[in-house]
mmCIF file with all atom_site columns, C-alpha atoms in Angstrom:
data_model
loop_
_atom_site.group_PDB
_atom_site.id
_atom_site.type_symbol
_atom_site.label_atom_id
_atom_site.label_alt_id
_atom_site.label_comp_id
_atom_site.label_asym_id
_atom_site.label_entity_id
_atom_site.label_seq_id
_atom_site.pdbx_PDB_ins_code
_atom_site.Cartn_x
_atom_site.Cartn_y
_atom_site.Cartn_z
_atom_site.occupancy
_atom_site.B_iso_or_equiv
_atom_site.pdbx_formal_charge
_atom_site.auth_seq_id
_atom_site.auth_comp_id
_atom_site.auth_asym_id
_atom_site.auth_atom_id
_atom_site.pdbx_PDB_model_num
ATOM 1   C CA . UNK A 1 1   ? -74.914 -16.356 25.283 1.00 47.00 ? 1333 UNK A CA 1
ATOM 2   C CA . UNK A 1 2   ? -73.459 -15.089 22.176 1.00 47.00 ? 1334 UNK A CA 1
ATOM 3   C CA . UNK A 1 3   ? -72.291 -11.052 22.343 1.00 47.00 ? 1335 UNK A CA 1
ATOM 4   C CA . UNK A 1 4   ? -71.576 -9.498  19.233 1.00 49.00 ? 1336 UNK A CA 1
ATOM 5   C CA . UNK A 1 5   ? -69.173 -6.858  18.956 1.00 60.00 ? 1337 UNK A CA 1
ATOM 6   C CA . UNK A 1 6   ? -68.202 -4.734  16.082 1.00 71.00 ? 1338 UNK A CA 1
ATOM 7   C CA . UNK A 1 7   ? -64.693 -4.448  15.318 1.00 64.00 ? 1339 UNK A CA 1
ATOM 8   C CA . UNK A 1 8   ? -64.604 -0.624  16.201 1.00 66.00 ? 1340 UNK A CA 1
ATOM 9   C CA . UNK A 1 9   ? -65.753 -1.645  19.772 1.00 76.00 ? 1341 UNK A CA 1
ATOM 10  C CA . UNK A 1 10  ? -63.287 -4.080  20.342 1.00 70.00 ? 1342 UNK A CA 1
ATOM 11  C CA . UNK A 1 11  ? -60.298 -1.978  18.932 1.00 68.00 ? 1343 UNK A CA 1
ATOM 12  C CA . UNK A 1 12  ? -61.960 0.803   21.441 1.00 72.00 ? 1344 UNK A CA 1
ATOM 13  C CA . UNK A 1 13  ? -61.469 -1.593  23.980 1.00 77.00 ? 1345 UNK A CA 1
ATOM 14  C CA . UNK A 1 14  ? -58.404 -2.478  23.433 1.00 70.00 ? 1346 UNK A CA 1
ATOM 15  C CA . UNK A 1 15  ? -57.072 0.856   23.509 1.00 68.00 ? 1347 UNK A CA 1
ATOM 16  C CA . UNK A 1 16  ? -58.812 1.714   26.544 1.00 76.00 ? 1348 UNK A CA 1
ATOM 17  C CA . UNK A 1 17  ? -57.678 -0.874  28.585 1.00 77.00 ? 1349 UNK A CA 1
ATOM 18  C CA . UNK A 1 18  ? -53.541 0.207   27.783 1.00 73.00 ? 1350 UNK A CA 1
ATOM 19  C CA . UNK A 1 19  ? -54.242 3.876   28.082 1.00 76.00 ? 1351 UNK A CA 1
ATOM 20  C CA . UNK A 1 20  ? -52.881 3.943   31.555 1.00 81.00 ? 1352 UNK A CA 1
ATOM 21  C CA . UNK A 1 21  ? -49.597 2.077   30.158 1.00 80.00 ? 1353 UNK A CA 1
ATOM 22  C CA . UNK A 1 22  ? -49.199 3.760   26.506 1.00 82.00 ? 1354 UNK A CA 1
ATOM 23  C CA . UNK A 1 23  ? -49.790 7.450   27.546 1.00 86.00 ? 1355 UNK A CA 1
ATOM 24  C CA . UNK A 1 24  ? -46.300 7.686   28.526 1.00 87.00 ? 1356 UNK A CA 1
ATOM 25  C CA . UNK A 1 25  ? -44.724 6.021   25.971 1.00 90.00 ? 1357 UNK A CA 1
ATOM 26  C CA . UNK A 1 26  ? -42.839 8.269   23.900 1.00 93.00 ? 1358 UNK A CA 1
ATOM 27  C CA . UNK A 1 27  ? -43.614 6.906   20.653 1.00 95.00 ? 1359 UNK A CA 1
ATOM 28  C CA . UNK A 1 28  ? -46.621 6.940   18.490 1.00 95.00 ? 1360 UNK A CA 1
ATOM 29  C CA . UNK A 1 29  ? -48.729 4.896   19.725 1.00 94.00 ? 1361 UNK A CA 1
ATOM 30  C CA . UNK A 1 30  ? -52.116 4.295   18.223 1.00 92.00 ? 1362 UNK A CA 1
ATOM 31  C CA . UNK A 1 31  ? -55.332 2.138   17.365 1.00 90.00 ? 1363 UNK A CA 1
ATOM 32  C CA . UNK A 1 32  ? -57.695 1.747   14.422 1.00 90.00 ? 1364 UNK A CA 1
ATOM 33  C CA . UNK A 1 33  ? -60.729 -0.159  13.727 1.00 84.00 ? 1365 UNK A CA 1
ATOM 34  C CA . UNK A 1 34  ? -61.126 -2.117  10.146 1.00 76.00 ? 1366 UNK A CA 1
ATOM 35  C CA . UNK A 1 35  ? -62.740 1.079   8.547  1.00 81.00 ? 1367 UNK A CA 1
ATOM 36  C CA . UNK A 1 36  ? -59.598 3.469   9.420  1.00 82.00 ? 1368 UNK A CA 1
ATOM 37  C CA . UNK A 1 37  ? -61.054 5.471   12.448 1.00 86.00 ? 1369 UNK A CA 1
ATOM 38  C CA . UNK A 1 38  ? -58.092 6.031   14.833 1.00 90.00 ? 1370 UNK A CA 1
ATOM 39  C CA . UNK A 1 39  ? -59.555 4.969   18.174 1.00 87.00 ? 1371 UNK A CA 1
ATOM 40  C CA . UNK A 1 40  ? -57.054 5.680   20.331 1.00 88.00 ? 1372 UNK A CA 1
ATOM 41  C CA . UNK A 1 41  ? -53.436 7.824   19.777 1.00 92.00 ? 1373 UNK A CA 1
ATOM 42  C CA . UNK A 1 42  ? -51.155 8.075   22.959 1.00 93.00 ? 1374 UNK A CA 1
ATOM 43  C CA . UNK A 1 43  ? -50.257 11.750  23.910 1.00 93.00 ? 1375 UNK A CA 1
ATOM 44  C CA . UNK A 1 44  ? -47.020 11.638  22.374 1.00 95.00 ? 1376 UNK A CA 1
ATOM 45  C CA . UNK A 1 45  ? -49.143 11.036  18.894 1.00 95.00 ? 1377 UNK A CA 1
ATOM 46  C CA . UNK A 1 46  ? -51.469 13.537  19.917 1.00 94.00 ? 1378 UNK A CA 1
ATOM 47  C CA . UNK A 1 47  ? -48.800 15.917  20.251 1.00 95.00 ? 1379 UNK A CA 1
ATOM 48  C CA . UNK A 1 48  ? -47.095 15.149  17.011 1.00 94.00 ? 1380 UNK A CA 1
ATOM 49  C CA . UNK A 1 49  ? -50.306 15.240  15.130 1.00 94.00 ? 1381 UNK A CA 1
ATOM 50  C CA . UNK A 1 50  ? -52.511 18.008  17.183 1.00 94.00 ? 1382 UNK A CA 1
ATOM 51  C CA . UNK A 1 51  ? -55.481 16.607  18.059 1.00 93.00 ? 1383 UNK A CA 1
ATOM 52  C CA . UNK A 1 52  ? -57.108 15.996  21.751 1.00 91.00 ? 1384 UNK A CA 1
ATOM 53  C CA . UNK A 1 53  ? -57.748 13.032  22.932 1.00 84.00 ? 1385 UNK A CA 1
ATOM 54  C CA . UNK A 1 54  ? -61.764 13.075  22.294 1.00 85.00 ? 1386 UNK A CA 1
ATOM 55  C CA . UNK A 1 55  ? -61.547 14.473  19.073 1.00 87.00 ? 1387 UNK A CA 1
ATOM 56  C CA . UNK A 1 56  ? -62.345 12.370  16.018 1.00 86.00 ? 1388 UNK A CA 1
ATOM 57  C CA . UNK A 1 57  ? -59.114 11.038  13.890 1.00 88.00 ? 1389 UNK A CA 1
ATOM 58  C CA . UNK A 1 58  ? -59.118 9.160   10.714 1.00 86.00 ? 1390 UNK A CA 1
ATOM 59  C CA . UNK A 1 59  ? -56.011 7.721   9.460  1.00 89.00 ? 1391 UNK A CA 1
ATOM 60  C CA . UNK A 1 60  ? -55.920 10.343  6.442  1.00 89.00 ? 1392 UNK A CA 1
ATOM 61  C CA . UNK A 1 61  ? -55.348 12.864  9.013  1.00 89.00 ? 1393 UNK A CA 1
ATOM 62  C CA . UNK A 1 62  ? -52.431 11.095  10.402 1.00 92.00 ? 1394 UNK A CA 1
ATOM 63  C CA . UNK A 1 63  ? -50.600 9.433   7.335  1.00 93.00 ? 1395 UNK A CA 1
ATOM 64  C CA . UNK A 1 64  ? -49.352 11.035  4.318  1.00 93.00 ? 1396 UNK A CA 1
ATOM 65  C CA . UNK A 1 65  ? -51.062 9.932   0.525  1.00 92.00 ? 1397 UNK A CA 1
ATOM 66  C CA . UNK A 1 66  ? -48.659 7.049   -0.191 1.00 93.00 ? 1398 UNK A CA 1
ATOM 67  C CA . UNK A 1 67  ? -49.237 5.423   2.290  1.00 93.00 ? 1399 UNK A CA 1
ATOM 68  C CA . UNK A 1 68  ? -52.249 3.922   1.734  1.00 93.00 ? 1400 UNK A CA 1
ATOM 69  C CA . UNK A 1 69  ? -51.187 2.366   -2.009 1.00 94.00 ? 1401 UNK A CA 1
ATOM 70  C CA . UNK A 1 70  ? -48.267 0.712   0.316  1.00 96.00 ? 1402 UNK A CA 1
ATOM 71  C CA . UNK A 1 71  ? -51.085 -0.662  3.179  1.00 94.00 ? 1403 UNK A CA 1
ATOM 72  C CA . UNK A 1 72  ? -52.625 -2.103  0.640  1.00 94.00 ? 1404 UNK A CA 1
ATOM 73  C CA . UNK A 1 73  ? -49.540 -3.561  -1.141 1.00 97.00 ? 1405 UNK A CA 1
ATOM 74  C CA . UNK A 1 74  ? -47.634 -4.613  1.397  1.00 97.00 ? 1406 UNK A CA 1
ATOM 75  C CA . UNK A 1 75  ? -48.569 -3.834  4.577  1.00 96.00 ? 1407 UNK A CA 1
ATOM 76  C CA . UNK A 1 76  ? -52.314 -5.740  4.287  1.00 95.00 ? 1408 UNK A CA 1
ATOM 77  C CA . UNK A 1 77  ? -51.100 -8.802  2.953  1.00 97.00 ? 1409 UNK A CA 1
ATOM 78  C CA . UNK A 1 78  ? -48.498 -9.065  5.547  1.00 97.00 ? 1410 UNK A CA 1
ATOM 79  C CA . UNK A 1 79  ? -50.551 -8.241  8.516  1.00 96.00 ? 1411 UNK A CA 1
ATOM 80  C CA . UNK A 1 80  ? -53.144 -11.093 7.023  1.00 96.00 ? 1412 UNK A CA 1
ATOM 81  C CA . UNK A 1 81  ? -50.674 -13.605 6.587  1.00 96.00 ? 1413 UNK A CA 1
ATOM 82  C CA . UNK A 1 82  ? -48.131 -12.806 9.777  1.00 96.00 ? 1414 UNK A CA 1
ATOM 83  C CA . UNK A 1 83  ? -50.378 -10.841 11.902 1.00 96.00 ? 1415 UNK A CA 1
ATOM 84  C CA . UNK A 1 84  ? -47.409 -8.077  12.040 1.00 97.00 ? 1416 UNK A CA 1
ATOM 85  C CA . UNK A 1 85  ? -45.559 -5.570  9.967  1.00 98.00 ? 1417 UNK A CA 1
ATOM 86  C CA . UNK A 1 86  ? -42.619 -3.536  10.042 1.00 98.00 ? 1418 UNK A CA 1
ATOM 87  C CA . UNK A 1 87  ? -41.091 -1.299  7.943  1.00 97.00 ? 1419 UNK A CA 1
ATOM 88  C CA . UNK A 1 88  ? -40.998 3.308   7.601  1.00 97.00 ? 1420 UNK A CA 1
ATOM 89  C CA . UNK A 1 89  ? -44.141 4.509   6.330  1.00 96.00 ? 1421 UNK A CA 1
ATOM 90  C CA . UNK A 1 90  ? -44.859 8.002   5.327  1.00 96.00 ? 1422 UNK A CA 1
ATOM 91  C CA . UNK A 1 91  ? -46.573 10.258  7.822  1.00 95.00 ? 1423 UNK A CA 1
ATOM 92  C CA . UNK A 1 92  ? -47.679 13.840  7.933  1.00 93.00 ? 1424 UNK A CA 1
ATOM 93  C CA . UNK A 1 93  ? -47.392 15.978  11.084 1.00 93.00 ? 1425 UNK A CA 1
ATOM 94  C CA . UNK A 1 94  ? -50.156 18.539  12.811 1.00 92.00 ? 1426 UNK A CA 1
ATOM 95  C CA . UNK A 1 95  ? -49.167 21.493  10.170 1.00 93.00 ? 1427 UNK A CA 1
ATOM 96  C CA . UNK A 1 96  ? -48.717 19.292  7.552  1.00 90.00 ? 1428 UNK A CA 1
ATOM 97  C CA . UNK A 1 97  ? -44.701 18.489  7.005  1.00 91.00 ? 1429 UNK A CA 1
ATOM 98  C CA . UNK A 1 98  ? -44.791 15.418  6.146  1.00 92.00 ? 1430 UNK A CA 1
ATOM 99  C CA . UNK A 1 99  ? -42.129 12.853  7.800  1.00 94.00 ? 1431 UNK A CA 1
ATOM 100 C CA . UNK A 1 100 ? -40.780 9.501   7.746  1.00 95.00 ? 1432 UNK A CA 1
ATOM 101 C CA . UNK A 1 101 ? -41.569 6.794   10.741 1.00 96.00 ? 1433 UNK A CA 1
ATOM 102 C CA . UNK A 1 102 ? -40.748 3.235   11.653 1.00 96.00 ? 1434 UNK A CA 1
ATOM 103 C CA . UNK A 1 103 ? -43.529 1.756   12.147 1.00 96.00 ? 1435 UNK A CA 1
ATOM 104 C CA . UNK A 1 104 ? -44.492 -1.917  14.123 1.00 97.00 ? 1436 UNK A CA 1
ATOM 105 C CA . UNK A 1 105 ? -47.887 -2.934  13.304 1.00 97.00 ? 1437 UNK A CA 1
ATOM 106 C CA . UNK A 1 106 ? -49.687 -5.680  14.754 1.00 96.00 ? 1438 UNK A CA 1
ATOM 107 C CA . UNK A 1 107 ? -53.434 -7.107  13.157 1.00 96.00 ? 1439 UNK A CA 1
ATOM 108 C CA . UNK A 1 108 ? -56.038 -8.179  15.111 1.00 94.00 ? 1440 UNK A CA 1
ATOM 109 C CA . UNK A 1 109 ? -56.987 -10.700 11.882 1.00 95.00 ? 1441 UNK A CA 1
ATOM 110 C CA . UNK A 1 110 ? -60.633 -12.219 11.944 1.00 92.00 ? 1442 UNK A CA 1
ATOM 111 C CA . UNK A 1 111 ? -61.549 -15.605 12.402 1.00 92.00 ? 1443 UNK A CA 1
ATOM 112 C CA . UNK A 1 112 ? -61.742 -16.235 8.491  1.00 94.00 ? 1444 UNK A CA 1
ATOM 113 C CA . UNK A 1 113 ? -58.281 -15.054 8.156  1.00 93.00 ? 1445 UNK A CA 1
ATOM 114 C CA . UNK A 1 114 ? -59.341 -12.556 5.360  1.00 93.00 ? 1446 UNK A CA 1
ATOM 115 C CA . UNK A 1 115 ? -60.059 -9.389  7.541  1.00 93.00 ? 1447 UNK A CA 1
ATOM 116 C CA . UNK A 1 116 ? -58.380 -7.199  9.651  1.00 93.00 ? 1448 UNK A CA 1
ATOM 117 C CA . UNK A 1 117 ? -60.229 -6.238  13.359 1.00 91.00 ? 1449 UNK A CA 1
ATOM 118 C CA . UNK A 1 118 ? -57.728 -3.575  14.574 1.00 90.00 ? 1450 UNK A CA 1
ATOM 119 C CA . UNK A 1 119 ? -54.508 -2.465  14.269 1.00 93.00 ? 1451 UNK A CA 1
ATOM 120 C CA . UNK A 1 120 ? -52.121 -1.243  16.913 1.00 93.00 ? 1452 UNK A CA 1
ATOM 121 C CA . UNK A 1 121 ? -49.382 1.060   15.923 1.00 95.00 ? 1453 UNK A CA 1
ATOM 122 C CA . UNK A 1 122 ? -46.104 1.975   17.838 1.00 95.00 ? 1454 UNK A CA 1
ATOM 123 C CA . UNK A 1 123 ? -43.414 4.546   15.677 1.00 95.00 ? 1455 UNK A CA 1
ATOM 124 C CA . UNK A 1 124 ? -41.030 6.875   15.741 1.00 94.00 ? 1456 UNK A CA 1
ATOM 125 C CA . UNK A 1 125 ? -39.883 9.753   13.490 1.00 93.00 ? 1457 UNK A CA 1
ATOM 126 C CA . UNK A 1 126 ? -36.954 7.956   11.784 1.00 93.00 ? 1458 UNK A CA 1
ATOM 127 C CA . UNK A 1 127 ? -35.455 11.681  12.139 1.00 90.00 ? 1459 UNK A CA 1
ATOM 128 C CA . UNK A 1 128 ? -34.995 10.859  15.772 1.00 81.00 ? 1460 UNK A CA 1
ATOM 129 C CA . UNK A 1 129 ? -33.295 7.791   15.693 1.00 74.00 ? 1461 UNK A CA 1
ATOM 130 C CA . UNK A 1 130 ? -29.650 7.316   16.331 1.00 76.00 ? 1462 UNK A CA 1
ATOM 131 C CA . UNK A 1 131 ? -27.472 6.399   13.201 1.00 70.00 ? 1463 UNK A CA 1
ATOM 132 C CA . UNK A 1 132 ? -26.422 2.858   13.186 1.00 64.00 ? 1464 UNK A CA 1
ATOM 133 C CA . UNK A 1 133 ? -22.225 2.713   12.512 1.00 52.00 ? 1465 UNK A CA 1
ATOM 134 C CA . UNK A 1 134 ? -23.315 -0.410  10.985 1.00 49.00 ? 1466 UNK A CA 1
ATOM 135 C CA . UNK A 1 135 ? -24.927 -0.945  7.353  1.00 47.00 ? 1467 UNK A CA 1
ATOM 136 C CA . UNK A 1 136 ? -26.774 -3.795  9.104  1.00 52.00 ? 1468 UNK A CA 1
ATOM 137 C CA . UNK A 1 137 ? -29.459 -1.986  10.544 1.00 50.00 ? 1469 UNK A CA 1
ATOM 138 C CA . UNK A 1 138 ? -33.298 -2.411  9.667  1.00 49.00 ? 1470 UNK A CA 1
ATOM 139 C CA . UNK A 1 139 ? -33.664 -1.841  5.776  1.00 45.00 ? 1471 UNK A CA 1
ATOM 140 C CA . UNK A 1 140 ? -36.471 -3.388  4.725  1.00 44.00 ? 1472 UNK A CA 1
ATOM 141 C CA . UNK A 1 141 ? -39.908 -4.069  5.916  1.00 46.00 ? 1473 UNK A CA 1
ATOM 142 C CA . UNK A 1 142 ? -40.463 -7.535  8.130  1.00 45.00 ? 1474 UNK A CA 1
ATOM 143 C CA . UNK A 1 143 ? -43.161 -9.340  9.090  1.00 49.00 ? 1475 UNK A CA 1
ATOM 144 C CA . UNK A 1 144 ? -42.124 -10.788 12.698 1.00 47.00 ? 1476 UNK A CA 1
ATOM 145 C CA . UNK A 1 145 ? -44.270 -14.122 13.302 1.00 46.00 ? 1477 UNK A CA 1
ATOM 146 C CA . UNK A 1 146 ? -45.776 -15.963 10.761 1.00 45.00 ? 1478 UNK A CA 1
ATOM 147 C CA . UNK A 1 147 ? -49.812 -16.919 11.696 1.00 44.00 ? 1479 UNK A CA 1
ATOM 148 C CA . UNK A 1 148 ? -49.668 -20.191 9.884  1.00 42.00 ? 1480 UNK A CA 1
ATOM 149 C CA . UNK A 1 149 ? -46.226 -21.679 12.060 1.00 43.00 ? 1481 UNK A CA 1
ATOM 150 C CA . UNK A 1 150 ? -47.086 -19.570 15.170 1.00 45.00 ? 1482 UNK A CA 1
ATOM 151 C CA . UNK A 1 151 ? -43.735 -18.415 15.045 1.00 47.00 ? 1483 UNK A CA 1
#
């Protein structure tokens, strides 16, 4: 038997089953589908963003216009070809202020390699973390495993 399951219900699914875990996480934590809808946000991203947890979120609500020209430049391509992404990322709080996070983003990529299933989110205001006394700290975006090695 053959069950098929859109990509929304399997990033809902995902995000269902950690809910217990992620809820006290305090980062931002959260889960899209391929088309954007935020399917899941743990309550420290609820807070930071002001939404409950059954109301609708879109990932316009959440980040801040630039973005999405750098998903599509760089963080895309990366989450295709490594199946994760690092790197700050503009965001945009409940009343608007926008803000600057470090984000980790891991790609649930599709069978052909070519699409994206879900993403799963985990930041943090980069206003809230410590200063490094050394200048090698995290600069630049990363991708962390590379799909085609496995490692």
């Amino acid at each position: 038997v053959v069950e098929d399951v859109s990509a929304t219900e399997l990033a809902a699914d995902l995000a269902e089953r950690a809910r217990p875990l992620l809820d006290g996480v305090p980062d931002l934590v959260g889960v899209a589908d391929d088309r954007g809808a935020v399917v899941y946000l743990n309550a420290a991203a609820r807070a930071v963003f002001g939404v409950t947890a059954v109301e609708p979120v879109s990932v316009e609500r959440v980040f801040a216009p630039a973005a999405f020209d750098q998903y599509y430049r760089e963080i895309r391509p990366a989450l295709l070809l490594h199946g994760s992404w690092q790197g700050i990322v503009a965001m945009r709080s409940a009343d608007g202020r926008p803000f600057r996070a470090w984000q980790s983003v891991t790609a649930g990529v599709g069978p052909t390699g070519d699409t994206i299933e879900w993403l799963l989110s985990i930041g943090r205001d980069v206003a809230s973390l410590p200063v490094s006394e050394s200048a090698d700290g995290p600069a630049t975006a990363s991708s962390s495993r590379d799909r085609r090695s496995g490692g």
